[in-house]
XYZ file of C-alpha atoms in Angstrom:
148
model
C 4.706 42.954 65.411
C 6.298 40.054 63.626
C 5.394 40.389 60.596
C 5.916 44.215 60.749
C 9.637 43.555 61.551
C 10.098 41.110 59.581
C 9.225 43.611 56.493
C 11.407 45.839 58.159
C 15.100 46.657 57.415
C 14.962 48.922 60.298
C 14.843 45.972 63.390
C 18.173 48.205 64.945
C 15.793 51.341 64.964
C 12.842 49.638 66.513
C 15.097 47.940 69.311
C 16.730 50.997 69.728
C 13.199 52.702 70.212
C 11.981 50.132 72.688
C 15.125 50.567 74.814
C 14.387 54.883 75.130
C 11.197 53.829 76.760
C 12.136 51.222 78.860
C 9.566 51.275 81.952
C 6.588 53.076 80.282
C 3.405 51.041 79.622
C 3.317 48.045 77.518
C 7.368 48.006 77.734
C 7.342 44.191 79.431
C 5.197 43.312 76.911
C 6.998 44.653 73.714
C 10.085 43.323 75.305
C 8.776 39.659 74.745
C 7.204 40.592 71.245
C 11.024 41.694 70.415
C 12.945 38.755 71.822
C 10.413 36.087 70.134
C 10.841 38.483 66.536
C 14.736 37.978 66.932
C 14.371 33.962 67.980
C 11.730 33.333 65.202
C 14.021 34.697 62.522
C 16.602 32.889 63.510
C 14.713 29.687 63.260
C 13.633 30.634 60.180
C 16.980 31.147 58.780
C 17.941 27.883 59.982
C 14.699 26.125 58.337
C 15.667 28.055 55.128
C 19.168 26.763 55.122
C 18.220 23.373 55.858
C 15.240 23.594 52.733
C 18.010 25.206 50.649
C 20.310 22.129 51.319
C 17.789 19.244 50.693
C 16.186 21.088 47.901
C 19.769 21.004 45.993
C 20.171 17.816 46.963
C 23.437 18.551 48.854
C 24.977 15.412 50.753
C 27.422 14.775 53.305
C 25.814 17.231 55.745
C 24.217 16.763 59.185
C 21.894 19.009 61.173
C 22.980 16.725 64.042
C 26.215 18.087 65.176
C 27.085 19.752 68.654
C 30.557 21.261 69.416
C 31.195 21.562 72.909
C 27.191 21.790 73.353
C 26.629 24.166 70.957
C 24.284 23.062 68.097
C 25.285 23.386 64.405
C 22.501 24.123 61.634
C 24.492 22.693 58.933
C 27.753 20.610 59.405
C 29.596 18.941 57.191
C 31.535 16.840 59.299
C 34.032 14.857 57.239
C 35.363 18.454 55.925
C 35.417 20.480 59.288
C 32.757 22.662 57.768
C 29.778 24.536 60.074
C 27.440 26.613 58.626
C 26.061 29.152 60.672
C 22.700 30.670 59.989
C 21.594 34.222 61.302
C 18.104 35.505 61.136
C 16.745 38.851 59.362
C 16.293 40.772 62.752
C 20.235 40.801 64.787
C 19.802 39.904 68.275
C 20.455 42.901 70.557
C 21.225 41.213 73.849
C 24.529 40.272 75.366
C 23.216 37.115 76.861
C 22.758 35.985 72.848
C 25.745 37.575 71.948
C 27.848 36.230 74.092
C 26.329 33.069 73.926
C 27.608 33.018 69.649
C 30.931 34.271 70.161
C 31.105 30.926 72.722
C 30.013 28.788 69.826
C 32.332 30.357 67.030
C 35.231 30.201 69.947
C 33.980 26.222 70.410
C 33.910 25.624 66.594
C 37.948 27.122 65.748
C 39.147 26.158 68.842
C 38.080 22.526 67.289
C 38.964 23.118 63.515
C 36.138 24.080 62.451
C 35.842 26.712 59.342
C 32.723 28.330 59.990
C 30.415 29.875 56.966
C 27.826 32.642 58.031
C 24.859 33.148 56.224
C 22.270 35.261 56.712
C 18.236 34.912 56.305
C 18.790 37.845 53.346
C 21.772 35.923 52.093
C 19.632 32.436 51.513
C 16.942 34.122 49.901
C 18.132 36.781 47.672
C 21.416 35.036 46.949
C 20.898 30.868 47.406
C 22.979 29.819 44.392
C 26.280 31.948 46.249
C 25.230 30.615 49.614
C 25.724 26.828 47.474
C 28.706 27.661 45.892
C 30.348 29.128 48.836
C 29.363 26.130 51.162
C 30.671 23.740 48.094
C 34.050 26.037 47.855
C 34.930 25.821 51.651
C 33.762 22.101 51.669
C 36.163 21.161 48.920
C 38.951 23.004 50.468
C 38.185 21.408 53.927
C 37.784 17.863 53.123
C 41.618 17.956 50.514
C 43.341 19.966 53.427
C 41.964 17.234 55.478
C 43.116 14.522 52.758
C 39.806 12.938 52.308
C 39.329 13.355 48.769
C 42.081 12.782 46.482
């Protein structure tokens, strides 16, 4: 079922699907199959980001951040910059929902300018996903006054 989804653009559909037959036979089970899908490609953005980072040999970043207990995939501390990575297949509960608006509402609340990107945005488009980073880092770290 993973590797089906992955392939698929159509993750909303087959959610959507599973939630009409709720109760029948095998339901529990492709409940689980659905919830790991969602939590393995967001891992696997976050891998991607972090390969994407190291393999440009970006510096000044940190995997290691938490705001308010919420982790950060890529932070660049010294500008105020968290980049936030989403997997291919958008999480359908409210539980996880909820739980990211918390950690965007954690991140501003502390002056943090948060860059999305998505599992499709690191692989079809890595070179934006650098230069965007590099803009907001730039802007971050003079509106800060750290470089000069």
């Amino acid at each position: 079922m993973h590797e089906v989804l992955r392939r698929s653009a159509l993750f909303t559909e087959v959610h959507a699907a599973h939630g009409r037959y709720a109760g029948a036979a095998g339901s529990a089970t492709a409940a689980r199959l659905l919830r790991a899908a969602e939590e393995r490609s967001e891992v696997e953005a976050q891998h991607q980001l972090r390969a994407l980072l190291c393999g440009a040999g970006v510096s000044g970043w940190t995997d290691a951040v938490r705001v308010d207990g919420h982790a950060v995939e890529a932070a660049f501390p010294l500008a105020r910059v968290a980049v936030l990575a989403s997997g291919w297949a958008e999480p359908m509960d409210p539980p996880h929902a909820e739980a990211a608006a918390r950690r965007w509402t954690a991140l501003i609340a502390q002056g943090w300018t948060i860059v999305h990107v998505t599992w499709r945005d690191l692989v079809d488009r890595p070179h934006a996903v650098l230069a965007e980073i590099a803009r907001h880092v730039a802007r971050g770290a003079a509106t800060l006054g750290r470089v000069g």
